[in-house]
PDB file of C-alpha atoms and ligand atoms in Angstrom:
ATOM      1  CA  MET A   1       0.000   0.000   0.000  1.00  0.00           C
ATOM      2  CA  ASP A   2       1.088   3.623   0.027  1.00  0.00           C
ATOM      3  CA  ARG A   3       0.401   4.584   3.618  1.00  0.00           C
ATOM      4  CA  ILE A   4       2.625   6.778   5.745  1.00  0.00           C
ATOM      5  CA  VAL A   5       3.607   5.015   8.967  1.00  0.00           C
ATOM      6  CA  LEU A   6       5.477   6.251  12.057  1.00  0.00           C
ATOM      7  CA  VAL A   7       6.909   3.668  14.459  1.00  0.00           C
ATOM      8  CA  THR A   8       8.550   5.138  17.561  1.00  0.00           C
ATOM      9  CA  GLY A   9      11.174   2.830  19.040  1.00  0.00           C
ATOM     10  CA  GLY A  10      11.658   1.322  15.597  1.00  0.00           C
ATOM     11  CA  SER A  11      15.386   0.631  15.882  1.00  0.00           C
ATOM     12  CA  SER A  12      15.127  -2.654  17.770  1.00  0.00           C
ATOM     13  CA  GLY A  13      12.935  -5.586  18.745  1.00  0.00           C
ATOM     14  CA  LEU A  14       9.201  -5.228  18.280  1.00  0.00           C
ATOM     15  CA  GLY A  15       9.295  -1.773  16.727  1.00  0.00           C
ATOM     16  CA  LYS A  16      11.781  -2.867  14.078  1.00  0.00           C
ATOM     17  CA  ALA A  17       9.636  -5.926  13.277  1.00  0.00           C
ATOM     18  CA  VAL A  18       6.512  -3.757  12.991  1.00  0.00           C
ATOM     19  CA  ALA A  19       8.294  -1.270  10.741  1.00  0.00           C
ATOM     20  CA  ALA A  20       9.591  -4.064   8.508  1.00  0.00           C
ATOM     21  CA  ARG A  21       6.080  -5.554   8.238  1.00  0.00           C
ATOM     22  CA  PHE A  22       4.577  -2.297   6.924  1.00  0.00           C
ATOM     23  CA  ARG A  23       7.596  -1.665   4.688  1.00  0.00           C
ATOM     24  CA  ALA A  24       7.160  -5.139   3.154  1.00  0.00           C
ATOM     25  CA  ASP A  25       3.690  -4.012   2.096  1.00  0.00           C
ATOM     26  CA  GLY A  26       5.123  -0.989   0.300  1.00  0.00           C
ATOM     27  CA  ASP A  27       4.265   1.649   2.889  1.00  0.00           C
ATOM     28  CA  THR A  28       6.508   4.632   3.640  1.00  0.00           C
ATOM     29  CA  VAL A  29       7.820   3.996   7.150  1.00  0.00           C
ATOM     30  CA  PHE A  30       9.510   6.426   9.547  1.00  0.00           C
ATOM     31  CA  VAL A  31      11.299   4.962  12.585  1.00  0.00           C
ATOM     32  CA  THR A  32      12.596   6.715  15.689  1.00  0.00           C
ATOM     33  CA  GLY A  33      14.921   5.937  18.576  1.00  0.00           C
ATOM     34  CA  ARG A  34      17.336   7.788  20.830  1.00  0.00           C
ATOM     35  CA  ASP A  35      20.574   6.166  19.651  1.00  0.00           C
ATOM     36  CA  ALA A  36      21.050   7.705  16.193  1.00  0.00           C
ATOM     37  CA  GLY A  37      23.737   5.212  15.146  1.00  0.00           C
ATOM     38  CA  ARG A  38      21.668   2.136  15.938  1.00  0.00           C
ATOM     39  CA  LEU A  39      18.613   3.792  14.410  1.00  0.00           C
ATOM     40  CA  GLY A  40      20.454   4.515  11.158  1.00  0.00           C
ATOM     41  CA  ARG A  41      21.698   0.932  10.883  1.00  0.00           C
ATOM     42  CA  ALA A  42      18.235  -0.530  11.558  1.00  0.00           C
ATOM     43  CA  ALA A  43      16.553   1.835   9.115  1.00  0.00           C
ATOM     44  CA  ALA A  44      19.037   0.930   6.367  1.00  0.00           C
ATOM     45  CA  GLU A  45      18.436  -2.768   7.035  1.00  0.00           C
ATOM     46  CA  ILE A  46      14.654  -2.536   6.619  1.00  0.00           C
ATOM     47  CA  ASP A  47      14.575   0.386   4.148  1.00  0.00           C
ATOM     48  CA  ALA A  48      12.817   2.758   6.555  1.00  0.00           C
ATOM     49  CA  ARG A  49      13.448   6.480   7.146  1.00  0.00           C
ATOM     50  CA  PRO A  50      15.198   7.307  10.433  1.00  0.00           C
ATOM     51  CA  ILE A  51      14.450  10.358  12.580  1.00  0.00           C
ATOM     52  CA  ALA A  52      16.393  10.370  15.864  1.00  0.00           C
ATOM     53  CA  CYS A  53      14.023  11.396  18.648  1.00  0.00           C
ATOM     54  CA  ASP A  54      13.668  10.825  22.375  1.00  0.00           C
ATOM     55  CA  ALA A  55       9.916  10.446  22.819  1.00  0.00           C
ATOM     56  CA  THR A  56      10.113  11.794  26.366  1.00  0.00           C
ATOM     57  CA  ASP A  57      11.598  15.141  25.235  1.00  0.00           C
ATOM     58  CA  PRO A  58       8.925  17.669  24.135  1.00  0.00           C
ATOM     59  CA  GLY A  59      11.391  19.655  22.008  1.00  0.00           C
ATOM     60  CA  GLN A  60      12.580  16.579  20.124  1.00  0.00           C
ATOM     61  CA  VAL A  61       9.017  15.364  19.614  1.00  0.00           C
ATOM     62  CA  ALA A  62       8.013  18.763  18.215  1.00  0.00           C
ATOM     63  CA  ARG A  63      10.944  18.561  15.758  1.00  0.00           C
ATOM     64  CA  LEU A  64       9.870  15.037  14.790  1.00  0.00           C
ATOM     65  CA  ALA A  65       6.411  16.353  13.945  1.00  0.00           C
ATOM     66  CA  ASP A  66       7.993  19.102  11.837  1.00  0.00           C
ATOM     67  CA  GLU A  67      10.170  16.617   9.946  1.00  0.00           C
ATOM     68  CA  LEU A  68       7.251  14.367   9.053  1.00  0.00           C
ATOM     69  CA  GLY A  69       5.187  15.515   6.116  1.00  0.00           C
ATOM     70  CA  PRO A  70       1.662  16.855   6.551  1.00  0.00           C
ATOM     71  CA  ASP A  71      -0.015  13.431   6.445  1.00  0.00           C
ATOM     72  CA  LEU A  72       0.110  10.248   8.488  1.00  0.00           C
ATOM     73  CA  ASP A  73      -1.928   7.041   8.327  1.00  0.00           C
ATOM     74  CA  VAL A  74      -0.507   4.816  11.050  1.00  0.00           C
ATOM     75  CA  LEU A  75       1.097   5.808  14.360  1.00  0.00           C
ATOM     76  CA  VAL A  76       2.664   3.030  16.432  1.00  0.00           C
ATOM     77  CA  ASN A  77       3.843   4.171  19.865  1.00  0.00           C
ATOM     78  CA  MET A  78       6.337   1.374  20.522  1.00  0.00           C
ATOM     79  CA  ALA A  79       9.037   3.375  22.335  1.00  0.00           C
ATOM     80  CA  GLY A  80       9.188   2.154  25.909  1.00  0.00           C
ATOM     81  CA  ARG A  81      11.263   0.222  28.388  1.00  0.00           C
ATOM     82  CA  ASN A  82      11.332  -0.817  32.002  1.00  0.00           C
ATOM     83  CA  THR A  83      13.583   1.828  33.532  1.00  0.00           C
ATOM     84  CA  ASP A  84      13.933  -0.312  36.656  1.00  0.00           C
ATOM     85  CA  LEU A  85      16.227  -2.502  34.516  1.00  0.00           C
ATOM     86  CA  ASP A  86      18.669   0.398  33.964  1.00  0.00           C
ATOM     87  CA  ASP A  87      22.107  -0.114  35.446  1.00  0.00           C
ATOM     88  CA  ASP A  88      22.239   3.091  37.489  1.00  0.00           C
ATOM     89  CA  SER A  89      21.444   2.402  41.126  1.00  0.00           C
ATOM     90  CA  PRO A  90      18.345   4.262  42.343  1.00  0.00           C
ATOM     91  CA  ALA A  91      18.584   7.063  44.871  1.00  0.00           C
ATOM     92  CA  GLU A  92      17.539   6.079  48.366  1.00  0.00           C
ATOM     93  CA  GLY A  93      14.352   6.935  50.254  1.00  0.00           C
ATOM     94  CA  LEU A  94      11.278   8.687  48.963  1.00  0.00           C
ATOM     95  CA  GLU A  95      13.346  10.769  46.532  1.00  0.00           C
ATOM     96  CA  GLY A  96      14.504   7.497  44.967  1.00  0.00           C
ATOM     97  CA  VAL A  97      10.962   6.148  44.764  1.00  0.00           C
ATOM     98  CA  LEU A  98       9.781   9.368  43.130  1.00  0.00           C
ATOM     99  CA  ALA A  99      12.597   9.337  40.557  1.00  0.00           C
ATOM    100  CA  ALA A 100      12.073   5.670  39.724  1.00  0.00           C
ATOM    101  CA  TRP A 101       8.326   6.031  39.240  1.00  0.00           C
ATOM    102  CA  ARG A 102       8.690   9.196  37.178  1.00  0.00           C
ATOM    103  CA  ALA A 103      11.230   7.458  34.942  1.00  0.00           C
ATOM    104  CA  ASN A 104       8.814   4.645  34.065  1.00  0.00           C
ATOM    105  CA  LEU A 105       5.865   7.005  33.638  1.00  0.00           C
ATOM    106  CA  ASP A 106       7.969   9.176  31.318  1.00  0.00           C
ATOM    107  CA  ALA A 107       9.298   6.226  29.306  1.00  0.00           C
ATOM    108  CA  ASN A 108       6.032   4.335  28.837  1.00  0.00           C
ATOM    109  CA  LEU A 109       3.097   6.736  29.264  1.00  0.00           C
ATOM    110  CA  LEU A 110       4.189  10.308  28.577  1.00  0.00           C
ATOM    111  CA  SER A 111       6.307   9.233  25.582  1.00  0.00           C
ATOM    112  CA  ALA A 112       3.139   8.047  23.825  1.00  0.00           C
ATOM    113  CA  VAL A 113       1.090  11.027  25.020  1.00  0.00           C
ATOM    114  CA  LEU A 114       3.657  13.515  23.689  1.00  0.00           C
ATOM    115  CA  THR A 115       4.113  11.826  20.301  1.00  0.00           C
ATOM    116  CA  THR A 116       0.395  11.331  19.776  1.00  0.00           C
ATOM    117  CA  THR A 117      -0.388  14.918  20.717  1.00  0.00           C
ATOM    118  CA  ALA A 118       2.283  16.211  18.328  1.00  0.00           C
ATOM    119  CA  VAL A 119       1.209  14.210  15.262  1.00  0.00           C
ATOM    120  CA  ARG A 120      -2.474  13.302  15.653  1.00  0.00           C
ATOM    121  CA  GLY A 121      -3.579  16.276  13.542  1.00  0.00           C
ATOM    122  CA  LYS A 122      -1.799  14.673  10.580  1.00  0.00           C
ATOM    123  CA  LEU A 123      -3.783  11.410  10.747  1.00  0.00           C
ATOM    124  CA  ARG A 124      -6.032  10.952   7.734  1.00  0.00           C
ATOM    125  CA  PRO A 125      -9.492   9.345   7.905  1.00  0.00           C
ATOM    126  CA  GLY A 126      -9.015   5.577   7.875  1.00  0.00           C
ATOM    127  CA  GLY A 127      -5.905   5.956   9.995  1.00  0.00           C
ATOM    128  CA  THR A 128      -5.011   4.159  13.178  1.00  0.00           C
ATOM    129  CA  ILE A 129      -3.062   4.613  16.408  1.00  0.00           C
ATOM    130  CA  VAL A 130      -1.537   1.560  18.082  1.00  0.00           C
ATOM    131  CA  ASN A 131      -0.101   1.957  21.575  1.00  0.00           C
ATOM    132  CA  VAL A 132       1.942  -0.843  23.112  1.00  0.00           C
ATOM    133  CA  GLY A 133       1.311  -1.863  26.701  1.00  0.00           C
ATOM    134  CA  SER A 134       2.382  -4.968  28.569  1.00  0.00           C
ATOM    135  CA  ILE A 135       1.042  -8.011  30.347  1.00  0.00           C
ATOM    136  CA  GLY A 136       2.782  -6.386  33.332  1.00  0.00           C
ATOM    137  CA  ALA A 137      -0.190  -3.997  33.515  1.00  0.00           C
ATOM    138  CA  GLU A 138      -2.356  -6.887  34.740  1.00  0.00           C
ATOM    139  CA  TYR A 139      -0.057  -7.440  37.705  1.00  0.00           C
ATOM    140  CA  ALA A 140       0.857  -3.805  38.234  1.00  0.00           C
ATOM    141  CA  SER A 141       2.899  -3.981  41.387  1.00  0.00           C
ATOM    142  CA  SER A 142       5.705  -2.091  39.650  1.00  0.00           C
ATOM    143  CA  SER A 143       5.913   1.421  38.249  1.00  0.00           C
ATOM    144  CA  TYR A 144       6.447  -0.168  34.808  1.00  0.00           C
ATOM    145  CA  GLY A 145       3.188  -2.137  35.046  1.00  0.00           C
ATOM    146  CA  ALA A 146       1.308   0.850  36.441  1.00  0.00           C
ATOM    147  CA  ALA A 147       2.577   3.046  33.592  1.00  0.00           C
ATOM    148  CA  LYS A 148       1.424   0.488  31.014  1.00  0.00           C
ATOM    149  CA  ALA A 149      -1.980   0.199  32.760  1.00  0.00           C
ATOM    150  CA  ALA A 150      -2.348   3.987  32.568  1.00  0.00           C
ATOM    151  CA  LEU A 151      -1.419   3.838  28.886  1.00  0.00           C
ATOM    152  CA  ALA A 152      -4.257   1.357  28.294  1.00  0.00           C
ATOM    153  CA  ALA A 153      -6.745   3.582  30.131  1.00  0.00           C
ATOM    154  CA  TRP A 154      -5.624   6.638  28.175  1.00  0.00           C
ATOM    155  CA  THR A 155      -5.934   4.725  24.883  1.00  0.00           C
ATOM    156  CA  ALA A 156      -9.629   4.061  25.533  1.00  0.00           C
ATOM    157  CA  GLY A 157     -10.282   7.779  25.967  1.00  0.00           C
ATOM    158  CA  LEU A 158      -8.137   8.638  22.958  1.00  0.00           C
ATOM    159  CA  SER A 159     -10.313   6.357  20.844  1.00  0.00           C
ATOM    160  CA  SER A 160     -13.385   8.419  21.696  1.00  0.00           C
ATOM    161  CA  GLU A 161     -11.561  11.594  20.639  1.00  0.00           C
ATOM    162  CA  VAL A 162     -10.232  10.396  17.282  1.00  0.00           C
ATOM    163  CA  GLY A 163     -13.178   8.151  16.372  1.00  0.00           C
ATOM    164  CA  PRO A 164     -15.300  10.930  14.892  1.00  0.00           C
ATOM    165  CA  LYS A 165     -12.435  11.666  12.473  1.00  0.00           C
ATOM    166  CA  GLY A 166     -12.452   8.072  11.210  1.00  0.00           C
ATOM    167  CA  VAL A 167      -9.333   7.108  13.145  1.00  0.00           C
ATOM    168  CA  THR A 168      -9.080   4.079  15.454  1.00  0.00           C
ATOM    169  CA  ALA A 169      -6.957   3.807  18.611  1.00  0.00           C
ATOM    170  CA  ASN A 170      -6.098   0.540  20.321  1.00  0.00           C
ATOM    171  CA  LEU A 171      -3.481  -0.904  22.637  1.00  0.00           C
ATOM    172  CA  ILE A 172      -1.627  -4.155  22.030  1.00  0.00           C
ATOM    173  CA  SER A 173      -0.550  -5.783  25.281  1.00  0.00           C
ATOM    174  CA  PRO A 174       2.275  -8.269  24.651  1.00  0.00           C
ATOM    175  CA  GLY A 175       3.213 -11.089  26.971  1.00  0.00           C
ATOM    176  CA  TYR A 176       6.829 -12.252  27.065  1.00  0.00           C
ATOM    177  CA  ILE A 177       8.389 -11.774  23.625  1.00  0.00           C
ATOM    178  CA  ALA A 178      11.846 -13.229  22.982  1.00  0.00           C
ATOM    179  CA  ASP A 179      14.544 -11.855  20.653  1.00  0.00           C
ATOM    180  CA  THR A 180      14.393  -8.197  21.705  1.00  0.00           C
ATOM    181  CA  ASP A 181      16.690  -6.055  23.875  1.00  0.00           C
ATOM    182  CA  PHE A 182      13.971  -5.465  26.472  1.00  0.00           C
ATOM    183  CA  PHE A 183      15.572  -7.435  29.311  1.00  0.00           C
ATOM    184  CA  HIS A 184      19.181  -6.312  28.583  1.00  0.00           C
ATOM    185  CA  GLY A 185      20.287  -9.917  29.142  1.00  0.00           C
ATOM    186  CA  LYS A 186      18.969  -9.820  32.716  1.00  0.00           C
ATOM    187  CA  LEU A 187      16.215 -12.436  32.298  1.00  0.00           C
ATOM    188  CA  SER A 188      17.253 -15.574  34.171  1.00  0.00           C
ATOM    189  CA  GLU A 189      16.682 -18.960  32.529  1.00  0.00           C
ATOM    190  CA  GLN A 190      14.410 -19.909  35.430  1.00  0.00           C
ATOM    191  CA  ARG A 191      12.230 -16.816  34.943  1.00  0.00           C
ATOM    192  CA  ARG A 192      12.187 -17.328  31.166  1.00  0.00           C
ATOM    193  CA  GLU A 193      10.950 -20.895  31.623  1.00  0.00           C
ATOM    194  CA  ALA A 194       8.274 -19.715  34.072  1.00  0.00           C
ATOM    195  CA  LEU A 195       7.010 -17.119  31.581  1.00  0.00           C
ATOM    196  CA  ILE A 196       6.765 -19.763  28.848  1.00  0.00           C
ATOM    197  CA  ASP A 197       5.137 -22.272  31.222  1.00  0.00           C
ATOM    198  CA  ALA A 198       2.420 -19.680  31.923  1.00  0.00           C
ATOM    199  CA  THR A 199       1.290 -19.721  28.267  1.00  0.00           C
ATOM    200  CA  HIS A 200      -1.317 -22.124  26.859  1.00  0.00           C
ATOM    201  CA  ASN A 201       0.690 -22.801  23.719  1.00  0.00           C
ATOM    202  CA  GLY A 202       4.017 -23.431  25.405  1.00  0.00           C
ATOM    203  CA  ARG A 203       6.140 -20.870  23.638  1.00  0.00           C
ATOM    204  CA  ALA A 204       7.563 -17.388  23.948  1.00  0.00           C
ATOM    205  CA  GLY A 205       6.070 -14.673  21.785  1.00  0.00           C
ATOM    206  CA  ARG A 206       7.937 -13.636  18.649  1.00  0.00           C
ATOM    207  CA  PRO A 207       8.342 -10.105  17.272  1.00  0.00           C
ATOM    208  CA  ALA A 208       6.338 -11.263  14.228  1.00  0.00           C
ATOM    209  CA  ASP A 209       3.339 -11.963  16.520  1.00  0.00           C
ATOM    210  CA  ILE A 210       3.224  -8.258  17.416  1.00  0.00           C
ATOM    211  CA  ALA A 211       4.060  -7.082  13.901  1.00  0.00           C
ATOM    212  CA  ASP A 212       1.219  -9.083  12.360  1.00  0.00           C
ATOM    213  CA  THR A 213      -1.300  -7.959  15.002  1.00  0.00           C
ATOM    214  CA  THR A 214      -0.313  -4.318  14.495  1.00  0.00           C
ATOM    215  CA  PHE A 215      -0.606  -4.733  10.738  1.00  0.00           C
ATOM    216  CA  PHE A 216      -4.088  -6.219  11.173  1.00  0.00           C
ATOM    217  CA  LEU A 217      -5.240  -3.314  13.378  1.00  0.00           C
ATOM    218  CA  ALA A 218      -4.255  -0.941  10.566  1.00  0.00           C
ATOM    219  CA  SER A 219      -6.119  -2.993   7.937  1.00  0.00           C
ATOM    220  CA  ALA A 220      -9.560  -2.453   6.425  1.00  0.00           C
ATOM    221  CA  GLY A 221     -10.878  -5.500   8.295  1.00  0.00           C
ATOM    222  CA  ALA A 222     -10.230  -3.862  11.679  1.00  0.00           C
ATOM    223  CA  ARG A 223     -12.115  -0.591  11.219  1.00  0.00           C
ATOM    224  CA  HIS A 224     -14.712  -1.410  13.897  1.00  0.00           C
ATOM    225  CA  ILE A 225     -12.076  -2.348  16.466  1.00  0.00           C
ATOM    226  CA  THR A 226     -11.255   0.719  18.528  1.00  0.00           C
ATOM    227  CA  GLY A 227     -10.759   1.637  22.179  1.00  0.00           C
ATOM    228  CA  GLN A 228      -9.619  -1.926  22.922  1.00  0.00           C
ATOM    229  CA  THR A 229      -6.742  -3.695  24.617  1.00  0.00           C
ATOM    230  CA  LEU A 230      -5.630  -6.678  22.529  1.00  0.00           C
ATOM    231  CA  HIS A 231      -3.697  -9.253  24.524  1.00  0.00           C
ATOM    232  CA  VAL A 232      -1.013 -11.117  22.562  1.00  0.00           C
ATOM    233  CA  ASN A 233       0.458 -13.543  25.059  1.00  0.00           C
ATOM    234  CA  GLY A 234      -0.289 -17.180  24.144  1.00  0.00           C
ATOM    235  CA  GLY A 235      -2.898 -17.340  26.919  1.00  0.00           C
ATOM    236  CA  ALA A 236      -0.597 -16.261  29.740  1.00  0.00           C
ATOM    237  CA  HIS A 237      -3.290 -13.753  30.668  1.00  0.00           C
ATOM    238  CA  THR A 238      -6.902 -14.281  29.642  1.00  0.00           C
ATOM    239  CA  THR A 239      -9.663 -11.694  29.762  1.00  0.00           C
ATOM    240  CA  ARG A 240     -12.197 -14.207  31.189  1.00  0.00           C
TER     241      ARG A 240
HETATM  242  N1  NAP B 301       9.861  -7.850  24.829  1.00  0.00           N
HETATM  243  C1  NAP B 301       8.879  -8.070  25.680  1.00  0.00           C
HETATM  244  O1  NAP B 301       8.794  -9.154  26.288  1.00  0.00           O
HETATM  245  C2  NAP B 301       7.815  -7.022  25.909  1.00  0.00           C
HETATM  246  C3  NAP B 301       6.672  -7.422  26.613  1.00  0.00           C
HETATM  247  C4  NAP B 301       5.670  -6.483  26.849  1.00  0.00           C
HETATM  248  C5  NAP B 301       5.794  -5.195  26.352  1.00  0.00           C
HETATM  249  N2  NAP B 301       6.917  -4.824  25.674  1.00  0.00           N
HETATM  250  C6  NAP B 301       6.973  -3.437  25.183  1.00  0.00           C
HETATM  251  O2  NAP B 301       7.289  -3.460  23.803  1.00  0.00           O
HETATM  252  C7  NAP B 301       7.959  -2.250  23.453  1.00  0.00           C
HETATM  253  C8  NAP B 301       9.198  -2.589  22.645  1.00  0.00           C
HETATM  254  O3  NAP B 301      10.104  -3.323  23.466  1.00  0.00           O
HETATM  255  P1  NAP B 301      11.166  -4.349  22.866  1.00  0.00           P
HETATM  256  O4  NAP B 301      10.963  -5.638  23.566  1.00  0.00           O
HETATM  257  O5  NAP B 301      11.138  -4.336  21.393  1.00  0.00           O
HETATM  258  O6  NAP B 301      12.523  -3.720  23.452  1.00  0.00           O
HETATM  259  P2  NAP B 301      13.826  -3.173  22.700  1.00  0.00           P
HETATM  260  O7  NAP B 301      14.364  -4.208  21.785  1.00  0.00           O
HETATM  261  O8  NAP B 301      14.695  -2.680  23.804  1.00  0.00           O
HETATM  262  O9  NAP B 301      13.307  -1.923  21.822  1.00  0.00           O
HETATM  263  C9  NAP B 301      12.928  -0.699  22.410  1.00  0.00           C
HETATM  264  C10 NAP B 301      12.970   0.365  21.343  1.00  0.00           C
HETATM  265  O10 NAP B 301      12.453   1.595  21.889  1.00  0.00           O
HETATM  266  C11 NAP B 301      13.427   2.617  21.718  1.00  0.00           C
HETATM  267  N3  NAP B 301      13.247   3.566  22.806  1.00  0.00           N
HETATM  268  C12 NAP B 301      13.281   3.347  24.137  1.00  0.00           C
HETATM  269  N4  NAP B 301      13.043   4.481  24.812  1.00  0.00           N
HETATM  270  C13 NAP B 301      12.829   5.440  23.874  1.00  0.00           C
HETATM  271  C14 NAP B 301      12.517   6.823  23.921  1.00  0.00           C
HETATM  272  N5  NAP B 301      12.410   7.476  25.086  1.00  0.00           N
HETATM  273  N6  NAP B 301      12.363   7.489  22.767  1.00  0.00           N
HETATM  274  C15 NAP B 301      12.471   6.863  21.578  1.00  0.00           C
HETATM  275  N7  NAP B 301      12.762   5.568  21.467  1.00  0.00           N
HETATM  276  C16 NAP B 301      12.943   4.874  22.601  1.00  0.00           C
HETATM  277  C17 NAP B 301      14.771   1.887  21.689  1.00  0.00           C
HETATM  278  O11 NAP B 301      15.800   2.617  21.045  1.00  0.00           O
HETATM  279  P3  NAP B 301      16.809   3.578  21.889  1.00  0.00           P
HETATM  280  O12 NAP B 301      17.201   2.803  23.121  1.00  0.00           O
HETATM  281  O13 NAP B 301      17.940   3.886  20.963  1.00  0.00           O
HETATM  282  O14 NAP B 301      16.023   4.793  22.211  1.00  0.00           O
HETATM  283  C18 NAP B 301      14.367   0.676  20.848  1.00  0.00           C
HETATM  284  O15 NAP B 301      14.294   1.006  19.473  1.00  0.00           O
HETATM  285  C19 NAP B 301       8.219  -1.487  24.764  1.00  0.00           C
HETATM  286  O16 NAP B 301       7.236  -0.472  24.917  1.00  0.00           O
HETATM  287  C20 NAP B 301       8.046  -2.568  25.822  1.00  0.00           C
HETATM  288  O17 NAP B 301       7.631  -2.005  27.048  1.00  0.00           O
HETATM  289  C21 NAP B 301       7.934  -5.717  25.434  1.00  0.00           C
END
């Protein structure tokens, strides 16, 4: 097709797989990330257009919106990470708690809010917004899970705002997906096995599972699906 697609966090893992899926269909695909070198290499590999941008920085997001053309058909807010997995040791006491929670809210909630706010006016009728949450939102004892739960709640309201313009907004909530940089090599084999054991189909998710679901949500067959959370987790969390 000849759609214009923006995938934030498109330099690695799920975002790169999503970008490649749309590009394989002939769409024009913009990808973002903070590390310009890695972004450039990924974009060259999948024939996408790189725009370096930290989705938590309002100035950079405004520049991203300026660099995109006037029109957009698909926005995928993939940029996100569990900041609790960063190497820097957290400050102590309540100041530390505050900083840690703000980091995850910035990375996973406000990143999507800022990008969507900056570019939503470009979305053409028939367009779609896909936010990316996490199965962690269902067991939100962490700031990461709470941020992803808030993202899901915000997506439902966003759907009601963009719906009258012929645009859909949904959230994909992945379970454990292998072959990404999400865990920075910190996932123990025991924990990995437990995550796979929790599924009904006995396997880890693959980036293609998320890419194909995102592609479907942007397709003509999904026009009446909006305001929803779609769980892609092999049954590790069921909605009933
Ligand atoms: N893998 C899983 O098991 C899993 C499960 C549930 C949900 N998720 C969610 O899926 C999304 C993608 O994760 P992944 O597994 O593909 O991890 P990944 O391989 O680490 O990819 C994350 C991507 O986001 C970019 N990014 C991170 N923070 C950013 C920011 N502030 N601004 C712009 N780009 C940013 C990264 O590039 P830079 O570092 O260069 O910025 C990278 O391109 C995340 O939202 C994650 O929370 C993943």
